[in-house]
Amino acid sequence: KAIELRSDYVDAYLNLGIILLDLGNLKEAELLAKKAIEIKPNFADAHLNLGSIFKEIGKLEEAKDEYKKCIELEPNKNSHIANLLEILSTLCSWDEIEKYLPCLESLGLQGNAVVPINLMYLEDNPENHLKRTIKYNQANQESKRKFLANHNSYDNSKINIGYFSSDFRYHAVSILITRILELHDKSRFNIYAYSLSKYNDSYTQRVKNSVYCFREVSHLSDEEIVNIVRKDKIDIAIDLNGLTKLNRKNIFDYRLAPKQINYLGYPGTMGSKSFDYIIADKI
């Protein structure tokens, strides 16, 4: 409607393109991002969005060029460098990565926050990873939650365990965890699986067949998911996503269950007091 009222309204093209990217309509999103750049060539946010679209499509060289343009237009915004490093890592462009490694001394530690996972394999410094993740959480923290922390235990006849993942499909996480779900002692535990995506393949079916209850909740708001989980009286909530793609980290800030655990999908700190444990080995 905004574009209809003003055909050169660049922010409307940008925002509509971002929404279409989130919806997975990549071709249309690409056209809108390019239209925004056509109207305003030095619009860093539009180049950023176009870079993200190219990344999703698999046009990594084009994504690299867009992220470099962002750095050129906004040299003080270090999240652009983090985005570029992610693409360079995927492209195995080690020589180019070397040029940016000195930035790790401040990247995500000073200035604006960056997505922590993109730098985990470039720096062997757990303290920096923790600081980056705490900073990222603070920057992405929504307004104060309506729900107070729920530390009460439930009087369930069996222990209710809820697994949360966007990857109940042919994916590394499900390949690793499906047999665990199948082997849970059903006489002692009720296993719930909350799917944060709409994927449906043979692994999805195996997960469905192995659990007490499977719920697809990707279309629901954070608060709606919290209400459902609390009605299910989940004793232990296990997040299999961490800070990976399609995560719903914010639902854990409401305190879904008395105990909340980070496991398997994200091999690092969540930097958040919402999580009580990580299941991991010493490495």
mmCIF file of C-alpha atoms in Angstrom, residues 64-213:
data_model
loop_
_atom_site.group_PDB
_atom_site.id
_atom_site.type_symbol
_atom_site.label_atom_id
_atom_site.label_comp_id
_atom_site.label_asym_id
_atom_site.label_seq_id
_atom_site.Cartn_x
_atom_site.Cartn_y
_atom_site.Cartn_z
ATOM 1 C CA LYS A 64 30.371 -11.322 -0.894
ATOM 2 C CA ASP A 65 30.228 -8.292 -3.196
ATOM 3 C CA GLU A 66 27.120 -6.936 -1.448
ATOM 4 C CA TYR A 67 28.643 -7.333 2.019
ATOM 5 C CA LYS A 68 31.824 -5.599 0.831
ATOM 6 C CA LYS A 69 29.644 -2.742 -0.425
ATOM 7 C CA CYS A 70 28.089 -2.530 3.045
ATOM 8 C CA ILE A 71 31.561 -2.229 4.601
ATOM 9 C CA GLU A 72 32.427 0.491 2.099
ATOM 10 C CA LEU A 73 29.250 2.443 2.936
ATOM 11 C CA GLU A 74 29.302 1.850 6.720
ATOM 12 C CA PRO A 75 32.929 1.094 7.689
ATOM 13 C CA ASN A 76 32.224 1.485 11.420
ATOM 14 C CA LYS A 77 29.470 -1.141 11.546
ATOM 15 C CA ASN A 78 31.344 -4.301 12.413
ATOM 16 C CA SER A 79 28.404 -6.650 11.806
ATOM 17 C CA HIS A 80 29.098 -6.186 8.091
ATOM 18 C CA ILE A 81 32.563 -7.663 8.588
ATOM 19 C CA ALA A 82 31.056 -10.621 10.480
ATOM 20 C CA ASN A 83 28.648 -11.258 7.593
ATOM 21 C CA LEU A 84 31.512 -11.104 5.118
ATOM 22 C CA LEU A 85 33.627 -13.506 7.185
ATOM 23 C CA GLU A 86 30.782 -16.041 7.154
ATOM 24 C CA ILE A 87 30.677 -15.947 3.343
ATOM 25 C CA LEU A 88 34.474 -16.039 2.994
ATOM 26 C CA SER A 89 34.576 -19.094 5.281
ATOM 27 C CA THR A 90 31.987 -20.880 3.142
ATOM 28 C CA LEU A 91 33.985 -19.989 0.022
ATOM 29 C CA CYS A 92 37.228 -21.162 1.697
ATOM 30 C CA SER A 93 38.783 -17.795 0.851
ATOM 31 C CA TRP A 94 41.505 -18.148 3.463
ATOM 32 C CA ASP A 95 43.724 -15.349 2.116
ATOM 33 C CA GLU A 96 40.878 -12.850 2.297
ATOM 34 C CA ILE A 97 39.929 -14.057 5.773
ATOM 35 C CA GLU A 98 43.498 -13.377 6.943
ATOM 36 C CA LYS A 99 43.044 -9.681 6.142
ATOM 37 C CA TYR A 100 40.122 -9.425 8.560
ATOM 38 C CA LEU A 101 41.421 -11.561 11.435
ATOM 39 C CA PRO A 102 42.817 -8.533 13.342
ATOM 40 C CA CYS A 103 39.198 -7.365 13.594
ATOM 41 C CA LEU A 104 38.478 -10.264 15.965
ATOM 42 C CA GLU A 105 40.043 -8.205 18.760
ATOM 43 C CA SER A 106 36.965 -5.972 18.722
ATOM 44 C CA LEU A 107 34.381 -7.696 16.508
ATOM 45 C CA GLY A 108 31.209 -8.220 18.527
ATOM 46 C CA LEU A 109 33.062 -7.136 21.672
ATOM 47 C CA GLN A 110 32.946 -3.392 21.001
ATOM 48 C CA GLY A 111 30.421 -1.468 18.963
ATOM 49 C CA ASN A 112 27.363 -3.295 17.685
ATOM 50 C CA ALA A 113 26.650 -6.964 18.355
ATOM 51 C CA VAL A 114 27.245 -9.740 15.814
ATOM 52 C CA VAL A 115 25.854 -13.258 15.400
ATOM 53 C CA PRO A 116 28.306 -15.284 17.558
ATOM 54 C CA ILE A 117 28.245 -18.543 15.582
ATOM 55 C CA ASN A 118 29.872 -16.936 12.530
ATOM 56 C CA LEU A 119 33.087 -16.343 14.470
ATOM 57 C CA MET A 120 33.245 -19.541 16.546
ATOM 58 C CA TYR A 121 35.428 -21.356 14.025
ATOM 59 C CA LEU A 122 37.747 -18.407 13.432
ATOM 60 C CA GLU A 123 38.926 -17.819 16.987
ATOM 61 C CA ASP A 124 39.874 -20.234 19.761
ATOM 62 C CA ASN A 125 39.013 -17.907 22.630
ATOM 63 C CA PRO A 126 36.112 -19.071 24.853
ATOM 64 C CA GLU A 127 36.112 -15.812 26.832
ATOM 65 C CA ASN A 128 35.521 -13.763 23.667
ATOM 66 C CA HIS A 129 32.800 -16.170 22.545
ATOM 67 C CA LEU A 130 31.047 -15.686 25.878
ATOM 68 C CA LYS A 131 31.329 -11.892 25.743
ATOM 69 C CA ARG A 132 30.056 -11.792 22.149
ATOM 70 C CA THR A 133 27.106 -13.999 22.986
ATOM 71 C CA ILE A 134 26.132 -11.971 26.055
ATOM 72 C CA LYS A 135 26.317 -8.789 23.971
ATOM 73 C CA TYR A 136 24.248 -10.394 21.200
ATOM 74 C CA ASN A 137 21.596 -11.470 23.724
ATOM 75 C CA GLN A 138 21.388 -7.989 25.188
ATOM 76 C CA ALA A 139 21.025 -6.419 21.728
ATOM 77 C CA ASN A 140 18.310 -8.881 20.703
ATOM 78 C CA GLN A 141 16.426 -8.965 23.986
ATOM 79 C CA GLU A 142 12.786 -8.097 23.446
ATOM 80 C CA SER A 143 10.818 -5.968 25.886
ATOM 81 C CA LYS A 144 10.390 -7.416 29.354
ATOM 82 C CA ARG A 145 8.587 -10.715 29.297
ATOM 83 C CA LYS A 146 5.023 -10.880 30.549
ATOM 84 C CA PHE A 147 5.693 -14.145 32.301
ATOM 85 C CA LEU A 148 7.736 -14.316 35.466
ATOM 86 C CA ALA A 149 10.342 -17.030 35.770
ATOM 87 C CA ASN A 150 8.682 -20.327 36.619
ATOM 88 C CA HIS A 151 10.890 -22.292 38.983
ATOM 89 C CA ASN A 152 8.151 -24.574 40.275
ATOM 90 C CA SER A 153 8.249 -28.285 39.663
ATOM 91 C CA TYR A 154 5.240 -30.201 38.391
ATOM 92 C CA ASP A 155 3.624 -33.163 40.123
ATOM 93 C CA ASN A 156 3.728 -35.335 37.011
ATOM 94 C CA SER A 157 3.526 -39.134 37.213
ATOM 95 C CA LYS A 158 6.347 -39.241 34.639
ATOM 96 C CA ILE A 159 9.041 -36.680 33.840
ATOM 97 C CA ASN A 160 7.976 -34.621 30.825
ATOM 98 C CA ILE A 161 10.872 -33.703 28.540
ATOM 99 C CA GLY A 162 10.362 -31.267 25.680
ATOM 100 C CA TYR A 163 12.784 -31.091 22.738
ATOM 101 C CA PHE A 164 12.668 -27.938 20.604
ATOM 102 C CA SER A 165 14.146 -27.844 17.107
ATOM 103 C CA SER A 166 13.721 -26.419 13.625
ATOM 104 C CA ASP A 167 15.569 -29.466 12.302
ATOM 105 C CA PHE A 168 13.284 -32.460 12.827
ATOM 106 C CA ARG A 169 14.143 -33.493 9.265
ATOM 107 C CA TYR A 170 17.077 -34.905 7.266
ATOM 108 C CA HIS A 171 19.629 -32.788 9.111
ATOM 109 C CA ALA A 172 22.687 -33.441 11.279
ATOM 110 C CA VAL A 173 20.737 -32.801 14.496
ATOM 111 C CA SER A 174 17.985 -35.308 13.707
ATOM 112 C CA ILE A 175 20.435 -37.868 12.353
ATOM 113 C CA LEU A 176 22.148 -37.731 15.751
ATOM 114 C CA ILE A 177 19.135 -37.502 18.054
ATOM 115 C CA THR A 178 16.359 -39.594 16.509
ATOM 116 C CA ARG A 179 17.654 -42.868 17.927
ATOM 117 C CA ILE A 180 17.960 -41.206 21.352
ATOM 118 C CA LEU A 181 14.287 -40.231 21.166
ATOM 119 C CA GLU A 182 13.364 -43.784 20.172
ATOM 120 C CA LEU A 183 15.324 -45.259 23.094
ATOM 121 C CA HIS A 184 14.009 -43.034 25.897
ATOM 122 C CA ASP A 185 12.520 -45.119 28.697
ATOM 123 C CA LYS A 186 8.811 -44.550 28.048
ATOM 124 C CA SER A 187 7.910 -45.983 31.454
ATOM 125 C CA ARG A 188 9.675 -43.061 33.125
ATOM 126 C CA PHE A 189 9.478 -40.216 30.600
ATOM 127 C CA ASN A 190 6.925 -38.592 28.340
ATOM 128 C CA ILE A 191 8.809 -37.117 25.400
ATOM 129 C CA TYR A 192 7.419 -34.067 23.602
ATOM 130 C CA ALA A 193 8.858 -32.710 20.351
ATOM 131 C CA TYR A 194 8.122 -29.099 19.393
ATOM 132 C CA SER A 195 8.940 -28.435 15.757
ATOM 133 C CA LEU A 196 9.984 -24.876 14.953
ATOM 134 C CA SER A 197 9.717 -25.422 11.184
ATOM 135 C CA LYS A 198 7.323 -26.913 8.639
ATOM 136 C CA TYR A 199 9.716 -29.511 7.204
ATOM 137 C CA ASN A 200 8.269 -32.987 6.778
ATOM 138 C CA ASP A 201 10.333 -35.941 5.566
ATOM 139 C CA SER A 202 11.233 -39.466 6.666
ATOM 140 C CA TYR A 203 13.149 -38.188 9.697
ATOM 141 C CA THR A 204 10.188 -36.037 10.727
ATOM 142 C CA GLN A 205 8.046 -39.165 10.640
ATOM 143 C CA ARG A 206 10.557 -41.113 12.725
ATOM 144 C CA VAL A 207 10.543 -38.360 15.337
ATOM 145 C CA LYS A 208 6.734 -38.313 15.350
ATOM 146 C CA ASN A 209 6.637 -42.096 15.829
ATOM 147 C CA SER A 210 9.166 -42.030 18.669
ATOM 148 C CA VAL A 211 7.641 -39.381 20.943
ATOM 149 C CA TYR A 212 4.628 -39.146 23.226
ATOM 150 C CA CYS A 213 3.503 -35.894 21.576
#
